[in-house]
Amino acid sequence: MKIPFNIPYTTGKEIDYINEAINKRHLSGNGPLTRKCQEYFEKRWGFKKALLTTSCTDALEMCALLIDIKPGDEVIVPAYTFVSTALAFARQGARIVFVDSRPDSPLMDECLLEKLITPKTKAIVPVHYAGIACDMDRIMDIANRHKIYVIEDAAYGINSFYKGKALGGIGNLGCFSFHETKPIHCGEGGLLVINDERFIERAEIILEKGTNRTAFSRGDVSYYEWVDTGSSFLISDINAAFLYAQLEHLDQILEERMILWELYFNTLNQFSNHPEYNLPSIPGFAKHNASIFYLIFKDENTLENYRKKFEDSGIQAITHYLDLSKSPYYKNNYKSIGLKTDNATTFANTLLRLPLYNGQTNIDTITTVLNT
Ligand SMILES: *Cc1c(COP(=O)(O)O)cnc(C)c1O
């Protein structure tokens, strides 16, 4: 028996909405299904403006353009994150300043931020790892005092909360991913959330290849032309149609994932003979969305032993991010600035994700491996 790490979930309704897109004869971006999704995001989580993009990476790249990143600007990014969190800003010439993880969790250590801020710092990019909120009050307070932007990388953060506030809706800008490995998806897709109204008009232009085509399609202007920088960041209405079906089933999808997550947690919590690993710890201010179930092993060798045990049982358990400050691209192109990232390195070596997908019925088989 093989147990994969992930099986992308489909609701069965995706094809109906794709047919709707076909029947409406609008398959490119900014169509009726895109608008349906965007309105859903704005209504449900109170986001001021939601724009669908082709990926979270693209949404982050739009942020770099929106805040006018210039060569020499500094952007503070956790070392323990996906490449895109740093790459989007590095591509515009920013110097990436890595911040370490907390000792007790893979999320950024907000206590270190103040030390990393210089007159060149333009933005902080908190990453809500596994849909678990960073300490946003402290991060927003530091950013406000130093007049720098906060861009939330909420790639995994759909319907997760910080003190009751939806992730992605707290910083100036927020980014989500609908890649098939995230809790709701459309194959490849993303979302830019704009909470700071100053960015709305320009974001619509950057999304549409630097043109005011969005204003034109609303009838605000009589023709459209090249007015700013940008790229083709917008999603096809075919993908938006797929995503809309997932949004309609969001509560059911996330409830089922939470049942699986808690089954893992409660089962493993009962095993008293395992000093080898720790379970995820969720801060009191965070309500997460069960996007990832992970364990933190006591060291690299212990992780490797268990990973091997899983593999021998046909179970695909996988590590996650690497410490970006030690990646070949960063080391070859940048003189390291910032502080040490020992905790991020430790989480890169000791964090293991277990299979979690809708329709899963094999949690007992998986947890048994951890009880031997
Ligand atoms: C997955 C992920 C991304 C990239 O998402 P795409 O939609 O694949 O571009 C960015 N940041 C984080 C933290 C991620 O986990």
CSV table of C-alpha atoms and ligand atoms in Angstrom, one decimal:
chain,number,residue,atom,x,y,z
A,1,MET,CA,0.0,0.0,0.0
A,2,LYS,CA,1.3,3.4,-0.9
A,3,ILE,CA,0.2,6.6,1.0
A,4,PRO,CA,1.1,9.7,-1.0
A,5,PHE,CA,1.9,13.0,0.7
A,6,ASN,CA,-0.9,14.9,-1.0
A,7,ILE,CA,-3.8,14.2,-3.4
A,8,PRO,CA,-5.2,17.5,-4.8
A,9,TYR,CA,-8.9,17.5,-3.9
A,10,THR,CA,-11.6,18.2,-6.4
A,11,THR,CA,-15.2,18.9,-5.5
A,12,GLY,CA,-16.8,17.6,-8.7
A,13,LYS,CA,-18.3,21.0,-9.5
A,14,GLU,CA,-15.1,22.4,-11.2
A,15,ILE,CA,-16.2,21.2,-14.6
A,16,ASP,CA,-19.6,22.9,-14.2
A,17,TYR,CA,-18.0,26.3,-13.6
A,18,ILE,CA,-15.5,25.7,-16.4
A,19,ASN,CA,-18.5,25.1,-18.7
A,20,GLU,CA,-20.1,28.3,-17.4
A,21,ALA,CA,-16.9,30.2,-18.4
A,22,ILE,CA,-17.0,28.5,-21.8
A,23,ASN,CA,-20.7,29.4,-22.3
A,24,LYS,CA,-20.1,33.0,-21.3
A,25,ARG,CA,-17.3,33.1,-24.0
A,26,HIS,CA,-14.9,34.9,-21.7
A,27,LEU,CA,-11.9,32.7,-21.0
A,28,SER,CA,-9.1,35.3,-20.6
A,29,GLY,CA,-8.5,37.2,-17.4
A,30,ASN,CA,-10.8,39.7,-15.5
A,31,GLY,CA,-13.9,37.7,-16.6
A,32,PRO,CA,-17.1,36.9,-14.8
A,33,LEU,CA,-15.7,33.9,-12.9
A,34,THR,CA,-12.7,35.9,-11.8
A,35,ARG,CA,-15.0,38.6,-10.5
A,36,LYS,CA,-17.1,36.0,-8.6
A,37,CYS,CA,-14.0,34.7,-6.8
A,38,GLN,CA,-12.7,38.2,-6.0
A,39,GLU,CA,-16.1,39.3,-4.6
A,40,TYR,CA,-16.2,36.1,-2.5
A,41,PHE,CA,-12.8,37.0,-1.0
A,42,GLU,CA,-13.8,40.6,-0.4
A,43,LYS,CA,-17.1,39.8,1.2
A,44,ARG,CA,-16.1,36.8,3.3
A,45,TRP,CA,-12.9,38.2,4.8
A,46,GLY,CA,-13.5,41.9,4.4
A,47,PHE,CA,-10.5,42.4,2.1
A,48,LYS,CA,-10.6,45.9,0.6
A,49,LYS,CA,-9.5,44.6,-2.8
A,50,ALA,CA,-8.8,41.1,-4.0
A,51,LEU,CA,-7.1,40.4,-7.4
A,52,LEU,CA,-6.6,36.9,-8.7
A,53,THR,CA,-3.1,36.2,-10.0
A,54,THR,CA,-1.5,33.2,-11.7
A,55,SER,CA,0.4,32.3,-8.5
A,56,CYS,CA,1.4,33.5,-5.1
A,57,THR,CA,4.8,34.1,-6.6
A,58,ASP,CA,3.2,36.6,-9.0
A,59,ALA,CA,1.3,38.3,-6.2
A,60,LEU,CA,4.5,38.8,-4.3
A,61,GLU,CA,6.2,40.2,-7.5
A,62,MET,CA,3.3,42.6,-7.8
A,63,CYS,CA,4.0,43.7,-4.2
A,64,ALA,CA,7.6,44.4,-5.1
A,65,LEU,CA,6.5,46.6,-8.0
A,66,LEU,CA,3.8,48.3,-5.9
A,67,ILE,CA,6.1,49.3,-3.1
A,68,ASP,CA,8.7,50.5,-5.8
A,69,ILE,CA,11.6,48.3,-4.8
A,70,LYS,CA,14.8,49.7,-6.1
A,71,PRO,CA,18.3,48.3,-6.1
A,72,GLY,CA,19.8,48.7,-2.6
A,73,ASP,CA,16.5,48.6,-0.8
A,74,GLU,CA,16.4,46.0,2.0
A,75,VAL,CA,13.5,43.6,2.6
A,76,ILE,CA,13.3,41.4,5.7
A,77,VAL,CA,12.3,37.8,4.9
A,78,PRO,CA,12.3,34.7,7.1
A,79,ALA,CA,15.1,32.3,6.3
A,80,TYR,CA,12.7,29.4,6.7
A,81,THR,CA,10.3,30.0,3.7
A,82,PHE,CA,9.8,29.1,0.1
A,83,VAL,CA,12.1,30.7,-2.5
A,84,SER,CA,9.4,33.0,-3.9
A,85,THR,CA,9.1,35.1,-0.7
A,86,ALA,CA,12.7,36.3,-1.3
A,87,LEU,CA,12.9,36.0,-5.1
A,88,ALA,CA,10.1,38.4,-5.8
A,89,PHE,CA,11.9,41.2,-4.1
A,90,ALA,CA,15.5,40.1,-5.1
A,91,ARG,CA,14.4,40.3,-8.8
A,92,GLN,CA,13.8,44.0,-8.4
A,93,GLY,CA,17.2,44.5,-6.9
A,94,ALA,CA,16.4,44.3,-3.2
A,95,ARG,CA,18.9,43.0,-0.7
A,96,ILE,CA,17.3,40.2,1.2
A,97,VAL,CA,17.9,40.4,4.9
A,98,PHE,CA,17.0,37.0,6.5
A,99,VAL,CA,15.4,36.8,9.9
A,100,ASP,CA,15.7,33.6,11.9
A,101,SER,CA,12.9,31.4,13.1
A,102,ARG,CA,11.8,31.4,16.7
A,103,PRO,CA,13.5,28.8,18.9
A,104,ASP,CA,10.1,27.1,19.5
A,105,SER,CA,8.5,27.3,16.0
A,106,PRO,CA,9.5,27.6,12.4
A,107,LEU,CA,7.8,31.1,12.1
A,108,MET,CA,9.9,34.3,12.1
A,109,ASP,CA,11.3,35.5,15.4
A,110,GLU,CA,9.7,38.9,15.7
A,111,CYS,CA,12.0,39.8,18.6
A,112,LEU,CA,14.9,40.0,16.1
A,113,LEU,CA,13.3,42.4,13.7
A,114,GLU,CA,14.2,45.6,15.4
A,115,LYS,CA,17.9,44.7,15.1
A,116,LEU,CA,17.7,44.1,11.4
A,117,ILE,CA,16.0,47.4,10.4
A,118,THR,CA,18.2,50.0,8.8
A,119,PRO,CA,17.3,53.3,7.0
A,120,LYS,CA,17.2,51.2,3.8
A,121,THR,CA,14.6,48.8,5.0
A,122,LYS,CA,11.5,49.0,2.9
A,123,ALA,CA,9.4,46.0,4.0
A,124,ILE,CA,9.0,43.0,6.3
A,125,VAL,CA,7.4,39.9,4.8
A,126,PRO,CA,6.0,37.7,7.5
A,127,VAL,CA,5.2,34.1,6.4
A,128,HIS,CA,2.3,32.4,8.2
A,129,TYR,CA,3.8,29.0,8.1
A,130,ALA,CA,1.2,26.2,7.8
A,131,GLY,CA,-1.5,28.8,8.1
A,132,ILE,CA,-0.3,29.6,11.6
A,133,ALA,CA,-0.3,33.3,12.3
A,134,CYS,CA,2.9,35.3,13.0
A,135,ASP,CA,2.6,37.7,16.0
A,136,MET,CA,1.1,40.4,13.8
A,137,ASP,CA,0.5,43.1,16.5
A,138,ARG,CA,4.2,43.2,17.3
A,139,ILE,CA,5.2,43.1,13.6
A,140,MET,CA,2.8,45.9,12.7
A,141,ASP,CA,3.9,48.0,15.6
A,142,ILE,CA,7.6,47.7,14.6
A,143,ALA,CA,6.7,48.4,11.0
A,144,ASN,CA,4.5,51.4,11.8
A,145,ARG,CA,7.2,52.9,14.1
A,146,HIS,CA,9.8,52.6,11.3
A,147,LYS,CA,7.4,53.5,8.5
A,148,ILE,CA,8.0,50.3,6.5
A,149,TYR,CA,5.5,48.1,4.7
A,150,VAL,CA,4.2,44.8,5.8
A,151,ILE,CA,3.5,42.2,3.1
A,152,GLU,CA,2.0,39.0,4.4
A,153,ASP,CA,3.0,35.8,2.7
A,154,ALA,CA,-0.2,33.9,3.5
A,155,ALA,CA,0.4,31.2,0.8
A,156,TYR,CA,-1.0,28.6,3.2
A,157,GLY,CA,-3.2,31.0,5.1
A,158,ILE,CA,-6.7,30.9,3.6
A,159,ASN,CA,-9.3,31.2,6.4
A,160,SER,CA,-6.7,31.3,9.1
A,161,PHE,CA,-6.8,34.1,11.7
A,162,TYR,CA,-4.8,36.2,14.1
A,163,LYS,CA,-6.9,37.4,17.1
A,164,GLY,CA,-10.0,37.0,14.9
A,165,LYS,CA,-8.5,38.9,11.9
A,166,ALA,CA,-8.1,37.0,8.6
A,167,LEU,CA,-4.5,36.4,7.6
A,168,GLY,CA,-3.6,38.4,4.5
A,169,GLY,CA,-5.9,41.2,5.7
A,170,ILE,CA,-3.6,42.8,8.3
A,171,GLY,CA,-0.5,44.1,6.5
A,172,ASN,CA,-0.5,46.7,3.7
A,173,LEU,CA,-0.7,43.8,1.2
A,174,GLY,CA,-1.3,40.0,1.4
A,175,CYS,CA,-0.6,37.1,-0.9
A,176,PHE,CA,-2.2,33.6,-1.2
A,177,SER,CA,-1.4,30.5,-3.2
A,178,PHE,CA,-3.8,28.2,-4.9
A,179,HIS,CA,-1.2,25.7,-6.0
A,180,GLU,CA,-2.4,22.2,-5.9
A,181,THR,CA,-0.4,21.5,-2.7
A,182,LYS,CA,-2.3,24.2,-0.8
A,183,PRO,CA,-5.6,23.6,1.0
A,184,ILE,CA,-7.8,25.0,-1.8
A,185,HIS,CA,-6.4,25.3,-5.3
A,186,CYS,CA,-6.9,25.6,-9.0
A,187,GLY,CA,-3.8,23.8,-10.2
A,188,GLU,CA,-1.7,27.0,-10.3
A,189,GLY,CA,-3.2,30.3,-9.0
A,190,GLY,CA,-2.8,33.1,-6.5
A,191,LEU,CA,-4.4,36.1,-4.9
A,192,LEU,CA,-3.2,39.6,-4.1
A,193,VAL,CA,-5.0,41.3,-1.3
A,194,ILE,CA,-4.8,45.0,-1.0
A,195,ASN,CA,-5.6,46.4,2.4
A,196,ASP,CA,-3.9,49.8,1.9
A,197,GLU,CA,-6.2,51.7,-0.5
A,198,ARG,CA,-3.3,53.7,-1.9
A,199,PHE,CA,-2.3,50.6,-3.9
A,200,ILE,CA,-5.6,49.7,-5.5
A,201,GLU,CA,-5.5,51.7,-8.7
A,202,ARG,CA,-1.9,50.9,-9.5
A,203,ALA,CA,-2.4,47.2,-8.8
A,204,GLU,CA,-5.1,46.9,-11.4
A,205,ILE,CA,-2.6,48.5,-13.9
A,206,ILE,CA,0.4,46.3,-12.9
A,207,LEU,CA,-1.9,43.2,-13.2
A,208,GLU,CA,-2.8,44.1,-16.8
A,209,LYS,CA,0.7,44.6,-18.4
A,210,GLY,CA,1.0,48.2,-17.3
A,211,THR,CA,-2.1,49.2,-19.1
A,212,ASN,CA,-5.4,50.8,-17.8
A,213,ARG,CA,-7.4,48.0,-19.5
A,214,THR,CA,-9.3,47.2,-16.3
A,215,ALA,CA,-10.6,50.8,-16.1
A,216,PHE,CA,-11.4,50.6,-19.9
A,217,SER,CA,-13.5,47.4,-19.4
A,218,ARG,CA,-15.4,49.1,-16.6
A,219,GLY,CA,-16.1,51.9,-19.1
A,220,ASP,CA,-14.1,54.5,-17.1
A,221,VAL,CA,-11.9,55.4,-20.0
A,222,SER,CA,-12.6,55.2,-23.8
A,223,TYR,CA,-9.4,53.4,-24.8
A,224,TYR,CA,-6.5,51.8,-22.9
A,225,GLU,CA,-2.8,52.5,-23.2
A,226,TRP,CA,0.6,51.8,-21.6
A,227,VAL,CA,0.6,53.8,-18.3
A,228,ASP,CA,3.0,52.1,-15.9
A,229,THR,CA,5.2,49.1,-15.3
A,230,GLY,CA,3.6,45.6,-15.0
A,231,SER,CA,3.3,42.2,-16.4
A,232,SER,CA,0.7,39.6,-17.3
A,233,PHE,CA,-0.2,38.6,-13.7
A,234,LEU,CA,-3.9,37.9,-14.2
A,235,ILE,CA,-5.4,34.4,-14.1
A,236,SER,CA,-7.5,32.9,-16.9
A,237,ASP,CA,-11.2,32.7,-16.2
A,238,ILE,CA,-10.9,28.9,-16.7
A,239,ASN,CA,-8.7,28.6,-13.6
A,240,ALA,CA,-10.9,31.1,-11.8
A,241,ALA,CA,-13.9,28.8,-12.6
A,242,PHE,CA,-12.0,25.9,-11.0
A,243,LEU,CA,-11.2,27.9,-8.0
A,244,TYR,CA,-14.8,29.1,-7.5
A,245,ALA,CA,-16.0,25.5,-7.1
A,246,GLN,CA,-13.4,25.0,-4.4
A,247,LEU,CA,-14.4,28.3,-2.7
A,248,GLU,CA,-18.0,27.1,-2.6
A,249,HIS,CA,-16.8,24.0,-0.7
A,250,LEU,CA,-14.2,25.8,1.4
A,251,ASP,CA,-15.9,25.2,4.8
A,252,GLN,CA,-16.3,21.5,4.1
A,253,ILE,CA,-12.8,21.1,2.8
A,254,LEU,CA,-11.2,22.8,5.8
A,255,GLU,CA,-13.5,21.1,8.4
A,256,GLU,CA,-12.4,17.7,7.1
A,257,ARG,CA,-8.8,18.7,7.1
A,258,MET,CA,-9.1,19.9,10.7
A,259,ILE,CA,-10.6,16.6,11.8
A,260,LEU,CA,-7.6,14.8,10.2
A,261,TRP,CA,-5.1,17.2,11.8
A,262,GLU,CA,-6.7,16.8,15.2
A,263,LEU,CA,-6.7,13.0,14.8
A,264,TYR,CA,-3.0,13.1,14.2
A,265,PHE,CA,-2.4,15.5,17.1
A,266,ASN,CA,-4.6,13.7,19.7
A,267,THR,CA,-3.3,10.2,18.7
A,268,LEU,CA,0.4,11.3,18.9
A,269,ASN,CA,-0.2,13.2,22.1
A,270,GLN,CA,-1.2,9.9,23.8
A,271,PHE,CA,2.1,8.2,22.9
A,272,SER,CA,4.1,8.8,26.0
A,273,ASN,CA,7.2,7.0,24.9
A,274,HIS,CA,8.3,9.5,22.3
A,275,PRO,CA,10.8,12.1,23.3
A,276,GLU,CA,12.1,11.9,19.7
A,277,TYR,CA,9.7,14.5,18.4
A,278,ASN,CA,7.5,17.5,19.2
A,279,LEU,CA,4.0,18.3,18.0
A,280,PRO,CA,3.2,21.6,16.4
A,281,SER,CA,2.5,24.3,19.0
A,282,ILE,CA,-0.2,26.8,18.0
A,283,PRO,CA,0.0,30.2,19.8
A,284,GLY,CA,-3.1,31.4,21.6
A,285,PHE,CA,-3.6,34.2,19.2
A,286,ALA,CA,-3.7,31.9,16.1
A,287,LYS,CA,-6.6,30.0,14.6
A,288,HIS,CA,-5.0,27.8,11.9
A,289,ASN,CA,-6.5,26.0,8.9
A,290,ALA,CA,-5.0,22.5,9.1
A,291,SER,CA,-3.0,23.1,5.9
A,292,ILE,CA,0.0,21.1,7.1
A,293,PHE,CA,0.6,18.5,9.9
A,294,TYR,CA,4.3,18.5,10.9
A,295,LEU,CA,6.5,17.1,13.5
A,296,ILE,CA,9.8,18.5,14.8
A,297,PHE,CA,12.3,15.8,15.5
A,298,LYS,CA,15.0,16.1,18.1
A,299,ASP,CA,17.8,16.1,15.5
A,300,GLU,CA,18.5,15.4,11.9
A,301,ASN,CA,19.4,11.8,12.4
A,302,THR,CA,16.2,11.0,14.2
A,303,LEU,CA,14.2,12.6,11.4
A,304,GLU,CA,16.1,10.6,8.9
A,305,ASN,CA,15.4,7.3,10.8
A,306,TYR,CA,11.7,8.0,10.9
A,307,ARG,CA,11.6,9.3,7.3
A,308,LYS,CA,13.2,5.9,6.3
A,309,LYS,CA,10.6,4.0,8.4
A,310,PHE,CA,7.8,5.8,6.6
A,311,GLU,CA,9.4,5.2,3.3
A,312,ASP,CA,9.7,1.5,4.0
A,313,SER,CA,6.0,1.4,4.9
A,314,GLY,CA,5.1,3.1,1.6
A,315,ILE,CA,4.3,6.4,3.4
A,316,GLN,CA,5.5,9.7,1.8
A,317,ALA,CA,6.5,12.0,4.6
A,318,ILE,CA,8.6,15.0,3.5
A,319,THR,CA,10.7,17.8,4.9
A,320,HIS,CA,9.8,21.3,3.9
A,321,TYR,CA,11.8,24.5,3.3
A,322,LEU,CA,15.5,24.8,3.4
A,323,ASP,CA,17.4,27.7,5.0
A,324,LEU,CA,17.3,30.2,2.1
A,325,SER,CA,20.4,32.1,3.5
A,326,LYS,CA,22.4,29.0,2.7
A,327,SER,CA,21.0,28.4,-0.8
A,328,PRO,CA,23.4,28.4,-3.8
A,329,TYR,CA,21.8,31.4,-5.5
A,330,TYR,CA,21.9,33.6,-2.4
A,331,LYS,CA,25.4,32.6,-1.5
A,332,ASN,CA,26.7,33.2,-5.0
A,333,ASN,CA,25.0,36.6,-5.5
A,334,TYR,CA,24.9,38.3,-2.1
A,335,LYS,CA,27.2,39.1,0.7
A,336,SER,CA,25.3,37.8,3.7
A,337,ILE,CA,23.8,40.5,5.7
A,338,GLY,CA,21.7,40.1,8.9
A,339,LEU,CA,22.0,37.8,11.7
A,340,LYS,CA,22.6,34.0,12.0
A,341,THR,CA,19.8,31.7,11.1
A,342,ASP,CA,20.6,28.7,13.2
A,343,ASN,CA,17.0,28.0,14.1
A,344,ALA,CA,15.9,28.1,10.5
A,345,THR,CA,18.7,25.6,9.7
A,346,THR,CA,17.5,23.4,12.5
A,347,PHE,CA,13.9,23.4,11.3
A,348,ALA,CA,15.1,22.7,7.7
A,349,ASN,CA,16.7,19.6,9.1
A,350,THR,CA,14.2,18.4,11.7
A,351,LEU,CA,10.7,19.3,10.4
A,352,LEU,CA,8.8,16.5,8.7
A,353,ARG,CA,5.4,16.9,7.1
A,354,LEU,CA,3.0,13.9,7.2
A,355,PRO,CA,0.4,13.1,4.5
A,356,LEU,CA,-2.8,15.2,4.8
A,357,TYR,CA,-5.5,15.3,2.2
A,358,ASN,CA,-9.2,15.3,1.9
A,359,GLY,CA,-10.7,11.8,1.8
A,360,GLN,CA,-7.8,10.4,3.8
A,361,THR,CA,-8.6,7.3,5.9
A,362,ASN,CA,-5.1,6.0,6.9
A,363,ILE,CA,-4.0,8.2,9.8
A,364,ASP,CA,-3.9,5.2,12.1
A,365,THR,CA,-1.5,3.4,9.8
A,366,ILE,CA,0.7,6.5,9.7
A,367,THR,CA,0.7,7.1,13.4
A,368,THR,CA,1.5,3.4,14.1
A,369,VAL,CA,4.9,4.0,12.5
A,370,LEU,CA,5.6,6.6,15.1
A,371,ASN,CA,4.7,4.3,18.0
A,372,THR,CA,7.3,1.6,17.3
B,1,LIG,C1,3.8,27.7,-2.0
B,1,LIG,C2,4.4,29.0,-1.5
B,1,LIG,C3,4.6,30.1,-2.3
B,1,LIG,C4,4.5,30.1,-3.8
B,1,LIG,O1,3.2,29.8,-4.2
B,1,LIG,P1,2.9,29.6,-5.8
B,1,LIG,O2,1.4,29.9,-5.9
B,1,LIG,O3,3.3,28.3,-6.1
B,1,LIG,O4,3.7,30.7,-6.5
B,1,LIG,C5,5.1,31.3,-1.7
B,1,LIG,N1,5.3,31.4,-0.4
B,1,LIG,C6,5.1,30.3,0.4
B,1,LIG,C7,5.4,30.5,1.9
B,1,LIG,C8,4.7,29.1,-0.1
B,1,LIG,O5,4.6,28.0,0.7
